XYZ file of C-alpha atoms in Angstrom:
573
model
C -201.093 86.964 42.704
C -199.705 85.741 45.559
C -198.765 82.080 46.519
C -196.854 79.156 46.914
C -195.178 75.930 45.133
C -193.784 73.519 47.247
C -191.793 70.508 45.806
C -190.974 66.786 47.105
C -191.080 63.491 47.011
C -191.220 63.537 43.577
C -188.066 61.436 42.356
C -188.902 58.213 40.788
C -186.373 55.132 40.175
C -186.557 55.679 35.965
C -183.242 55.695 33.387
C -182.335 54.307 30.337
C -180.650 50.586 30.443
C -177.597 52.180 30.344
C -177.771 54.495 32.474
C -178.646 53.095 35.718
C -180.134 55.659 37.961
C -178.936 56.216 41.602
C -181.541 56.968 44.395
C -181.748 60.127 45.638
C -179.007 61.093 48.192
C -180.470 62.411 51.713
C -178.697 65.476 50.657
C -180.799 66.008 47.250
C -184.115 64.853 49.600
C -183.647 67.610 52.169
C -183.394 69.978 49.244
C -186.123 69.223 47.260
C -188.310 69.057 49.952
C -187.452 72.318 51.020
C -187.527 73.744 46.876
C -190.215 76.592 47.134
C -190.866 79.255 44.547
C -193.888 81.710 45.684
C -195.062 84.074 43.008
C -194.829 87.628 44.507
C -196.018 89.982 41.107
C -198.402 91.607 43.102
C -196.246 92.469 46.712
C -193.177 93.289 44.094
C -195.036 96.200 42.474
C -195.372 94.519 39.036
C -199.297 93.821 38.685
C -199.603 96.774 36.108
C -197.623 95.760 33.554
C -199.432 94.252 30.451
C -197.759 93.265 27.174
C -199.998 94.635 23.961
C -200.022 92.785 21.021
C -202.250 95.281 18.952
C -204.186 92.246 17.602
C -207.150 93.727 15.728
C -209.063 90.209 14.525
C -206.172 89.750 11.424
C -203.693 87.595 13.222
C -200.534 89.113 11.849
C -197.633 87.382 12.321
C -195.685 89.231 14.822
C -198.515 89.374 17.191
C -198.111 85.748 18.137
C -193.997 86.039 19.509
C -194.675 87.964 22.606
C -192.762 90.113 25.072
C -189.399 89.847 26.463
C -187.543 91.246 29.591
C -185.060 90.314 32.644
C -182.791 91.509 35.151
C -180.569 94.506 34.700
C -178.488 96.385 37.365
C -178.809 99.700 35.655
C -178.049 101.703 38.336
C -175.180 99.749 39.720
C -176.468 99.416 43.219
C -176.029 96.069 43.236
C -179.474 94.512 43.392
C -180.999 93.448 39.920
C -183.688 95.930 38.488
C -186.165 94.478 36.055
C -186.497 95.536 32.333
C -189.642 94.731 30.104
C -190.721 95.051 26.749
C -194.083 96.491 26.323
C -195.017 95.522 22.807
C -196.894 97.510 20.279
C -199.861 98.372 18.231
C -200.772 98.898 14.343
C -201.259 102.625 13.992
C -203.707 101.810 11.037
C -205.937 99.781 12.912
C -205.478 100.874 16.740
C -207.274 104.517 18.190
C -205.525 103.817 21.616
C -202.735 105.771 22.671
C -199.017 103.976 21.359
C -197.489 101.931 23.376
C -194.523 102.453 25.579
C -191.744 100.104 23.947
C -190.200 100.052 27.475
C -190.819 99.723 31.139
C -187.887 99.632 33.425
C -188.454 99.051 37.554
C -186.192 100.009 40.105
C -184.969 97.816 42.824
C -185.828 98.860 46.465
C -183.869 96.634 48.207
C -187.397 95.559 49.872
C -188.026 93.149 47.543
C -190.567 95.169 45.988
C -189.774 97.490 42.923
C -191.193 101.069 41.578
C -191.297 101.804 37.757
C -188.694 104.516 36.586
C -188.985 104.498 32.904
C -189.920 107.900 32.213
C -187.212 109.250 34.697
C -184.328 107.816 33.632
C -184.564 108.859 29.935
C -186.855 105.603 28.348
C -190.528 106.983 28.336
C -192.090 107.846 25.188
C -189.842 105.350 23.188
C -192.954 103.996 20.505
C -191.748 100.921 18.286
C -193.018 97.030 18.130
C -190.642 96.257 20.934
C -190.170 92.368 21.636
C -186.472 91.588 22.958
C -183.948 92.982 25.352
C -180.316 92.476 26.030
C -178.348 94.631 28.324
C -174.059 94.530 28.554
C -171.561 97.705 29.288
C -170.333 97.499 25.936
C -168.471 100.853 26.171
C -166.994 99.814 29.097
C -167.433 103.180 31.322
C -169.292 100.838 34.452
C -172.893 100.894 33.506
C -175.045 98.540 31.860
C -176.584 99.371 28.260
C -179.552 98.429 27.087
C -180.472 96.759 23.203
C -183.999 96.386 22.242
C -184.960 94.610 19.268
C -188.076 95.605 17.251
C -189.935 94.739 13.970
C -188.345 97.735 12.193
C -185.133 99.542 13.936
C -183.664 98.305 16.708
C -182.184 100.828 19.684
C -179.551 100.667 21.808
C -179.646 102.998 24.653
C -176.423 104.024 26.219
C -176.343 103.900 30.130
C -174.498 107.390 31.546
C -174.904 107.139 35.119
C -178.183 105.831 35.350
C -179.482 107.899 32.609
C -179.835 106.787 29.038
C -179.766 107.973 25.819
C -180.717 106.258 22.412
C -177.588 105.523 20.147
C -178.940 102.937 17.876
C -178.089 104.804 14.382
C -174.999 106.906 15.673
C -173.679 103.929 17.125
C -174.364 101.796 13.711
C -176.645 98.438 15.135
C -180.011 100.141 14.406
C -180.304 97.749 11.315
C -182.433 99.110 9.024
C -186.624 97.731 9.052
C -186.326 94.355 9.912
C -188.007 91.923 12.581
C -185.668 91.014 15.105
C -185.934 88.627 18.491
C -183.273 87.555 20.845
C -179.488 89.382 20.517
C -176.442 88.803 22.742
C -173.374 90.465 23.352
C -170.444 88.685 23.643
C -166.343 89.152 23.250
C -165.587 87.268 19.995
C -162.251 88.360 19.529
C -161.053 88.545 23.008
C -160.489 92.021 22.358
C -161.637 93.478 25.401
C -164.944 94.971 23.601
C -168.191 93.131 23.435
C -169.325 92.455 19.971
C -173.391 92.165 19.182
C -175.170 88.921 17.640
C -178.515 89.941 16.800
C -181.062 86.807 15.674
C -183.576 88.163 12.536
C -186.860 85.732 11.977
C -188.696 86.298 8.205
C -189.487 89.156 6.057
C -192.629 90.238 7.270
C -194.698 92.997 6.544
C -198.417 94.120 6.560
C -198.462 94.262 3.193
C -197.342 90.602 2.977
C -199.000 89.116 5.498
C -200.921 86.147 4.399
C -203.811 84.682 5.457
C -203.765 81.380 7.145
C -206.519 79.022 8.580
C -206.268 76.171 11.568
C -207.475 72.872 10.627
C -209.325 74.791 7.295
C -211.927 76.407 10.235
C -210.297 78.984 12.276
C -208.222 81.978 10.874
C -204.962 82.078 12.696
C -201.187 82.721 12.761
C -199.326 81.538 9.828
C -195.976 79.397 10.130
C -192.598 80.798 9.600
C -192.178 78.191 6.578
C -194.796 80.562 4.611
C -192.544 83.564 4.855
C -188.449 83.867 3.383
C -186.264 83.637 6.735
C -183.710 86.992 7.182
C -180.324 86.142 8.536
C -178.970 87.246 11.463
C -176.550 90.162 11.679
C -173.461 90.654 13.493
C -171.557 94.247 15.061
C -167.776 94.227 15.925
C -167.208 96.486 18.743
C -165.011 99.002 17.366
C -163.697 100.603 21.124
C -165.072 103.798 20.353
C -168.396 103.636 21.022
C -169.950 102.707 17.862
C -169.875 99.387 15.736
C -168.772 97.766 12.517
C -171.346 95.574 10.446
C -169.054 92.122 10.101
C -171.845 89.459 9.584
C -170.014 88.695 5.967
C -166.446 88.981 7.535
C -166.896 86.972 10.800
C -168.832 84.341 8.765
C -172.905 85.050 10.180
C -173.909 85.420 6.598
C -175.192 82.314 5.143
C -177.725 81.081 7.365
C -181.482 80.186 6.924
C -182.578 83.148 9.289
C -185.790 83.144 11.491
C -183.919 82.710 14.459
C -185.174 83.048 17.863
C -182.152 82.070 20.523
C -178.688 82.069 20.837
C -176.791 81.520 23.569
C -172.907 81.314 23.888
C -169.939 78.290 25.338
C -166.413 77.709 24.652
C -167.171 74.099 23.503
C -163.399 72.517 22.885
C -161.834 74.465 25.385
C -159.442 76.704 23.457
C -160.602 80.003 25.005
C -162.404 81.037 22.132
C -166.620 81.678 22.450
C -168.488 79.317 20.377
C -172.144 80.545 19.172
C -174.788 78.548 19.457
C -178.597 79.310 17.096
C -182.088 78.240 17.433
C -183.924 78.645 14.257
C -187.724 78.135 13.886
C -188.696 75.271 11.245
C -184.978 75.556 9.992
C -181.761 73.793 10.903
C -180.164 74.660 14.497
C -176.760 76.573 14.155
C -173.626 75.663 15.891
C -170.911 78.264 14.728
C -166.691 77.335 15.664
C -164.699 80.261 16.871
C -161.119 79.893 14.554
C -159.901 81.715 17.247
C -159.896 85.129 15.469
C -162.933 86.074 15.630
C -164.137 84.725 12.811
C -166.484 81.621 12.711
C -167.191 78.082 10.587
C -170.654 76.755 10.679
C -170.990 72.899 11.244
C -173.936 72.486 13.158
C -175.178 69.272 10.502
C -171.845 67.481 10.784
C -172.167 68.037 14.896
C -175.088 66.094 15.075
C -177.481 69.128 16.753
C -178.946 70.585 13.731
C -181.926 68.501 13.757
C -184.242 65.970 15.295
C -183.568 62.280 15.511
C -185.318 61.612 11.926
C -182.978 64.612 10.150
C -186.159 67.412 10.746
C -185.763 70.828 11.483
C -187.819 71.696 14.398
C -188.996 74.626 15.786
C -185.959 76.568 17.782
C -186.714 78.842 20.279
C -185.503 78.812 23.600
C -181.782 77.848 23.917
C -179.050 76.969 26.616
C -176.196 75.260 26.940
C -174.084 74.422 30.078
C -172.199 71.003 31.699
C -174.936 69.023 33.381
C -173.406 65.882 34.260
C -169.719 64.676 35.338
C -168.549 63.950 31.757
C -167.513 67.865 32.053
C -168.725 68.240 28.542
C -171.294 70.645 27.434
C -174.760 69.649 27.094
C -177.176 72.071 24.585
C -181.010 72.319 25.211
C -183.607 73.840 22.433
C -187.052 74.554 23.213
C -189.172 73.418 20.009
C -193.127 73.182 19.358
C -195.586 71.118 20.582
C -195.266 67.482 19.601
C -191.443 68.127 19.020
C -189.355 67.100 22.144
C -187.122 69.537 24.091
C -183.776 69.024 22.580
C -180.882 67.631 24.433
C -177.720 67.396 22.886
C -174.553 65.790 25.089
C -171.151 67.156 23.400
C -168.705 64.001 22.945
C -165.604 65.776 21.908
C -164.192 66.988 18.576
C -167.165 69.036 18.172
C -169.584 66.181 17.728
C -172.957 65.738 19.933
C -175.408 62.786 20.714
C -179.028 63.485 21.207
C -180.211 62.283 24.897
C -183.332 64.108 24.414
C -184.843 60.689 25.731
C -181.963 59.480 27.476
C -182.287 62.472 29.695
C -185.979 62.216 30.471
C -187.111 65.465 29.038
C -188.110 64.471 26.106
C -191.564 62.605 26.667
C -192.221 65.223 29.142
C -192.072 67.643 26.764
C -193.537 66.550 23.791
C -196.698 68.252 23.698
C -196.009 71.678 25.371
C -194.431 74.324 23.296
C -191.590 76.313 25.029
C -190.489 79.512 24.110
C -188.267 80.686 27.594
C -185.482 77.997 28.727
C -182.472 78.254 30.507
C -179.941 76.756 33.085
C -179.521 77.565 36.766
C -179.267 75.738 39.946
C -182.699 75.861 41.600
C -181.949 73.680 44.444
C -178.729 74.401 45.481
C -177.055 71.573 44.955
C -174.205 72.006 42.715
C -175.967 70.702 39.427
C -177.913 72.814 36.556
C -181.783 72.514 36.779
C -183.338 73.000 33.693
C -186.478 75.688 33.013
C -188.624 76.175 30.540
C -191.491 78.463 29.820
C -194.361 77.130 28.086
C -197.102 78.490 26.031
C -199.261 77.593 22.851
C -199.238 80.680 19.479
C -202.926 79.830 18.490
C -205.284 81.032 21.201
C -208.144 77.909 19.499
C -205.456 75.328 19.909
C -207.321 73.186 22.506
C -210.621 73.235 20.053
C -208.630 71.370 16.982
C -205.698 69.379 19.170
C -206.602 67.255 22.101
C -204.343 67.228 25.261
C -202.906 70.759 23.399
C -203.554 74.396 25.440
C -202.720 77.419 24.430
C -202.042 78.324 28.106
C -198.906 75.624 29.472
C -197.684 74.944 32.602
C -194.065 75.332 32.719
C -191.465 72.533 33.487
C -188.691 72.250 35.844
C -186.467 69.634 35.303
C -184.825 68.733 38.435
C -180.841 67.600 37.936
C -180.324 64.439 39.584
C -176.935 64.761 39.835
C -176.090 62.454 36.376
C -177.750 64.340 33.556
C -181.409 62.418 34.036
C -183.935 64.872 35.034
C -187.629 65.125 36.778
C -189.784 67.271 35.938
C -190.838 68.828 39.475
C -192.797 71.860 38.551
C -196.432 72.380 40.461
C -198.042 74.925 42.245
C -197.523 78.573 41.276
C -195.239 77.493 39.092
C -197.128 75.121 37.334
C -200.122 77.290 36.612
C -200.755 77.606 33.010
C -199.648 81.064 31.338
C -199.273 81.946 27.552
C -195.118 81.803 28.382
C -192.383 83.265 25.924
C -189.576 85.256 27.855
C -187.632 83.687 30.956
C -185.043 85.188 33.039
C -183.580 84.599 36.442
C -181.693 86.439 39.378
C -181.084 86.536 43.008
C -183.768 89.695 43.485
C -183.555 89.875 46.875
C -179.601 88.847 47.244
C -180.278 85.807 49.731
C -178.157 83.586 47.862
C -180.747 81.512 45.622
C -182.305 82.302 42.274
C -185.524 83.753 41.393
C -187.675 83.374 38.068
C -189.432 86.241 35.616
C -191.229 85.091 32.913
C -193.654 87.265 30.423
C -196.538 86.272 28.902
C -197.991 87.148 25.430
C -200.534 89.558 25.922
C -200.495 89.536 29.480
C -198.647 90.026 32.799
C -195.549 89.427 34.434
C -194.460 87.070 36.546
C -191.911 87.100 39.324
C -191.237 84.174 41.095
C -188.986 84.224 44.394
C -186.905 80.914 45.064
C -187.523 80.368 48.938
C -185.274 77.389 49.670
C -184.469 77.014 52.702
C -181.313 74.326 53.131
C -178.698 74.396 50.771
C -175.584 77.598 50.506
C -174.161 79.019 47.603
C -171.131 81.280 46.568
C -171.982 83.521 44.162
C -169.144 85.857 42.040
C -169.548 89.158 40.074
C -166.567 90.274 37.691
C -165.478 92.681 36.289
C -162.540 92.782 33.668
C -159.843 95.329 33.108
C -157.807 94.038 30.260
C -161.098 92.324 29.254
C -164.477 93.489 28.954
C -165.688 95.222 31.721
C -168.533 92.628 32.665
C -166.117 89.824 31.950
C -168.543 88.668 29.325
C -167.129 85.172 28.077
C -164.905 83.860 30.597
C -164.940 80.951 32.147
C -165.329 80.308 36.514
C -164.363 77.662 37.590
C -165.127 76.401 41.788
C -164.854 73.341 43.194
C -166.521 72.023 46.024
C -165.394 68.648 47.832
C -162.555 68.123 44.929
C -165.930 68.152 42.176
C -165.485 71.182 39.575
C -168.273 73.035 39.025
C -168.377 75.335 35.710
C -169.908 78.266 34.899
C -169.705 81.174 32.301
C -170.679 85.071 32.574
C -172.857 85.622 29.353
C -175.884 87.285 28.206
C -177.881 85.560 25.582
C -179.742 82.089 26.057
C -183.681 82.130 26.846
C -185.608 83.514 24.379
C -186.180 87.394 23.948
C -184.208 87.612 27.585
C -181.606 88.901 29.842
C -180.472 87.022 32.722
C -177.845 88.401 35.669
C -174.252 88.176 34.963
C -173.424 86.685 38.494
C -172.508 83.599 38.338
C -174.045 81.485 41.555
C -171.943 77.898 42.961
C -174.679 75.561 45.012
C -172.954 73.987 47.843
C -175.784 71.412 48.567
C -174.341 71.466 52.112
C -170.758 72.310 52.327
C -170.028 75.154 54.042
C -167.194 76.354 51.617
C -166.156 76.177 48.482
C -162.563 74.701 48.001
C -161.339 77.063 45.481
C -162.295 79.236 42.473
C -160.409 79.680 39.338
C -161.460 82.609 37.162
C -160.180 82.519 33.261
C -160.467 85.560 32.156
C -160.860 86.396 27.885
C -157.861 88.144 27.574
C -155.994 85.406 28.750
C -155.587 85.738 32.410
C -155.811 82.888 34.916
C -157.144 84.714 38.762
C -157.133 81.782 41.351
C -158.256 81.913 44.389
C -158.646 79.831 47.774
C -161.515 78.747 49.627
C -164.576 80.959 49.799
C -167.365 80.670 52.674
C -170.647 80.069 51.737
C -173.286 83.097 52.364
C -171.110 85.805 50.080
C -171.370 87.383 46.867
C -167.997 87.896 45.531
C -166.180 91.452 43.550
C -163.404 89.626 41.732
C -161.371 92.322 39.525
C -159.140 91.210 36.759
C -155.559 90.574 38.224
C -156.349 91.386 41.744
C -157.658 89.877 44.920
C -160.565 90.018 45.791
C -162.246 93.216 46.300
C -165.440 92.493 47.780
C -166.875 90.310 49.953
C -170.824 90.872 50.684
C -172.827 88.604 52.999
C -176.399 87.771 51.713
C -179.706 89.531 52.584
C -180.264 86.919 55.157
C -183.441 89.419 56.434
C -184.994 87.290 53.360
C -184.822 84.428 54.182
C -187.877 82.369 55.214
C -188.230 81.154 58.786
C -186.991 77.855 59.843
C-alpha cells in the first residue's frame, strides 16, 4: 500500500457574515501546496497486522467498536514505536487459535519497524482488547502501557524495555466490564499521574439483543438499548499501585458509555480540566476545584449537546486553541447525520457552538468519525483538525443513500482564524472502516505523521512529507512533577504570536498519541521564546530556539538536549 496525497489549491473565499474570511497568505499557499502524506504500511513493516472482531453472523455489540493503537517510545530510544490492539474472538463460537490482545513494533530508525511483542514480555496476552494508553506512571523513565478490554483491563509495567502485567496488584484491573479510551493525567499536581478510564454499557452475551436495520437486515444494536456504566477513576498513590476515587474526586454520577476524553486547563488556574464524549448521552465537561476533585457542568457550559438540546453520539474528542481569541476550542466526533462538534470557550466556563461557523459542520454531516485529534499538519503555527471516519453497519449504503460503511477521512485545514477546509484526498482520502487515530514524528524530520486502525482490518501509517515549513519540537520531562510532564502547559512564540500547547495522553478515540509537543514556524527560522509551566508550579523560560531541533527540557534546568532532525528523511527538493 504504497502512495501519495498531494494537497493545493484548495482554499475557497467562504465564512460566516461575521466572520469575514482573509485570502490565503503566500505563506499558507506554499505550504499547502507542498502538504503531502504518502501511506507507507507496506515499506514500514506493518502489512500483517489485522484487527479480529470474532464476528460469527450474531452481530454482538462489541464487535462493531474496533481496534485501537499509537505511538509509544517504549524503549526510550527516542524514536516512537507503534502499539496495537489486536482484538478478540468468542471462545464459544470461534475454533481458531485466540487472539493476541497485543502487538507492539519496534522502531528501526529506518523508517521501517519489526514486531517485538513476544520478546519484550506481551505475547500470549488473550482478552477482547480494544484501547491503549501508555504514561510512566511510576516514574522510574519508561513508558507503561494500559489496555482496556471487555472484561479486565491490564496495565503492564515497563522495566527497561521489558514488561510485566500489574493490572490487579496494582488495583486498575476493574473487575468485568467493557471499557474504551483511558488517559492518564496529574489531577492533583501531585507529581503522580492519576488514571481516567471511559466504561460504555453493560454488555454481555447473555444480554445481547437482537436488533434489525430498517426491519430487513440484522445488525448492531444502539447504545440507547443497553444501561450505560460510568467511568472509573485511580489516584496514583506513589507507590506503584492505585486508589479507586471515582466517588471521592466526583467521576461517579455520569450517564456512562463513554468513548473519549481528552484533557485542558480551561480558565487558566493550573488545574487539568476533563473533558467526556459519551455515545447517545450528554457530553461531559468536569471543573478541577483545584484539589483534585471535580464539579460537572457540562449542560450549563453550553457543550453537552447539539444545537436543538440532543445528545449525540460522542466519540472522538480534542480540544486545543485554534484561533487568536487564545481560548480553547473542543471538537467531538458524532454519527452520521450529526455534525462534528465545535465548541469555542468564551470565558467563565461557558462555550458557543461554531460547529457551522467553523465550516466543519456541513462537511461532516454524513460521515461518522470515531478517531479525531489536533496537530499542525502544515507547519504553520495553527492546529489542523483530523478525523477518522468509518460507518458500524457493514449494509449501511443498501438502506441510507450517500451513507458508506467505508469513509474517507477529513482534514480540516486551519486557516489561520478558526474557519477550516476540508483538504483531505488521495491516500488519505481513500475510504477505510476508521476508529483509532494517532500521530507522531516517526521518522524525527520535524513534521507529523498519521496511524489510524480500521475495524476488522489493517493498519495504516501515513508519513507527512512536507516539504517548506520548520518546526521546534520539545520533550519534557518533570522532576518535582511527573516524569513525562503530563499536564503542563508550553508555551512558544513565534514573531511576538503565542502558540500553546499541552503534553497529554488521552483525546482520539481508543488512542495514544506522542508526548512531544511540535511549534510550526510556517517560515521563521526561530522561535522567539518558550515558556514551559510546569504542574507543580514551576515556570522554565527560555530564549530563542532554532528551527530543525527537538528539544530535552528538564524541570528547573536548562536545556539538556538539543537534537537536529533526521534530515536523511526528508524528500528531495
Amino acid at each position: 500500500m504504497v502512495g501519495s496525497m498531494v494537497l493545493g489549491g484548495l482554499f475557497t473565499a467562504c465564512g460566516t457574515p461575521d466572520e469575514p474570511v482573509e485570502s490565503p497568505s503566500t505563506e499558507q499557499e506554499e505550504a499547502l501546496q507542498s502538504l503531502t502524506f504518502t501511506e507507507v504500511t507496506e515499506e514500514a513493516g506493518l502489512e500483517g497486522f489485522r484487527h479480529t472482531t470474532g464476528a460469527f453472523g450474531n452481530r454482538w455489540f462489541p464487535e462493531s467498536m474496533g481496534s485501537g493503537g499509537g505511538f509509544v517510545d517504549f524503549d526510550d530510544d527516542g524514536w516512537p514505536d507503534i502499539v496495537l490492539t489486536g482484538g478478540g474472538t468468542w471462545p464459544d463460537h470461534s475454533d481458531a487459535a485466540p487472539v493476541e490482545a497485543l502487538h507492539l513494533y519496534r522502531n528501526n530508525g529506518d523508517g521501517t519497524f519489526d514486531e517485538v511483542t513476544a520478546e519484550v514480555g506481551l505475547g500470549g496476552i488473550h482478552a477482547y482488547s480494544l484501547g491503549v494508553t501508555a504514561a510512566d506512571y511510576d516514574n522510574d523513565g519508561d513508558q507503561d502501557l494500559f489496555i482496556t478490554t471487555l472484561g479486565e483491563n491490564l496495565l503492564f509495567r515497563n522495566d527497561g524495555g521489558r514488561f510485566s502485567e500489574v493490572g490487579t496488584e496494582a488495583g486498575v484491573a476493574g473487575g468485568f466490564s467493557w471499557s474504551t479510551s483511558a488517559m492518564f493525567f496529574d489531577a492533583d499536581r501531585d507529581g503522580h499521574v492519576d488514571l481516567y478510564v471511559g466504561n460504555y454499557v453493560d454488555w454481555t452475551p447473555e444480554n445481547d439483543l437482537i436488533c434489525m436495520l430498517e426491519g430487513m437486515i440484522r445488525s448492531y444494536c444502539t447504545p440507547e438499548l443497553y444501561e450505560g456504566v460510568p467511568a472509573r477513576f485511580y489516584h496514583n498513590n506513589g507507590d506503584g499501585t492505585f486508589s479507586d476515587w471515582t466517588d471521592r474526586a466526583g467521576f461517579a454520577v455520569a450517564p456512562g458509555k463513554t468513548l473519549g476524553m481528552a484533557e485542558i486547563d480551561v480558565n487558566g488556574d493550573g488545574w487539568s480540566d476533563l473533558f467526556v464524549a459519551n455515545d447517545t448521552q450528554r457530553d461531559l465537561f468536569y471543573l478541577n476545584n483545584g484539589d483534585g476533585t471535580f464539579k460537572e457542568q457540562g449542560a450549563l457550559s453550553g457543550m453537552a449537546y447539539d444545537e436543538n438540546g440532543k445528545a449525540r453520539a460522542g466519540m472522538g474528542i480534542d480540544v486545543g486553541v485554534v484561533d487568536e481569541t487564545g481560548e480553547p476550542t473542543l471538537f467531538v466526533g458524532n454519527f452520521s447525520k450529526e455534525m462534528i462538534g465545535v465548541f469555542r470557550h468564551i470565558g467563565n466556563g461557558l462555550f458557543v457552538d461554531r460547529a457551522a461557523a467553523s465550516q466543519i459542520g456541513r462537511p461532516s454531516l454524513l460521515t461518522l468519525t470515531f478517531g479525531l485529534f489536533l496537530f499542525d499538519a502544515d507547519l504553520d503555527g495553527d492546529f489542523d483538525l483530523y478525523a477518522a471516519n468509518g460507518h458500524v453497519q457493514p449494509e449501511i449504503d443498501e438502506t441510507q443513500e450517500g451513507i458508506d460503511y467505508a469513509e474517507s477521512a477529513h482534514l480540516f485545514l486551519n486557516q489561520r482564524d478558526g474557519l477550516f477546509e476540508d483538504v483531505a484526498a488521495g491516500d488519505l482520502a481513500k475510504p477505510i472502516v476508521g476508529r483509532g487515530a494517532a500521530y507522531a514524528d516517526y521518522d524525527r524530520d520535524g513534521d507529523l505523521d498519521i496511524l489510524v486502525t480500521e475495524n476488522s482490518g489493517p493498519v495504516h501509517l501515513y508519513r507527512n512529507d512536507l516539504d517548506t515549513g520548520r518546526s521546534v519540537r520539545v520533550h519534557l520531562e518533570g522532576t518535582a512533577s511527573n516524569r513525562d510532564g503530563l499536564s503542563a502547559r508550553v508555551m512558544g512564540y513565534v514573531a511576538g504570536k503565542p502558540l500553546t500547547r499541552y503534553v497529554r495522553t488521552g483525546s482520539s478515540f481508543l488512542a495514544v498519541s506522542e508526548k512531544e509537543v511540535t511549534f510550526g514556524l510556517g517560515q521563521a527560522p526561530y522561535l522567539d521564546s518558550l515558556v514551559v509551566y510546569w504542574p507543580s508550579g514551576a515556570v522554565n523560560r527560555h530564549g530563542a530556539q532554532e528551527a530543525g531541533f527537538q528539544l530535552t527540557l528538564t524541570e528547573g534546568e536548562s536545556i539538556a538536549e538539543a537534537t537536529p532532525f533526521n534530515t536523511l528523511s526528508l524528500p528531495p527538493n
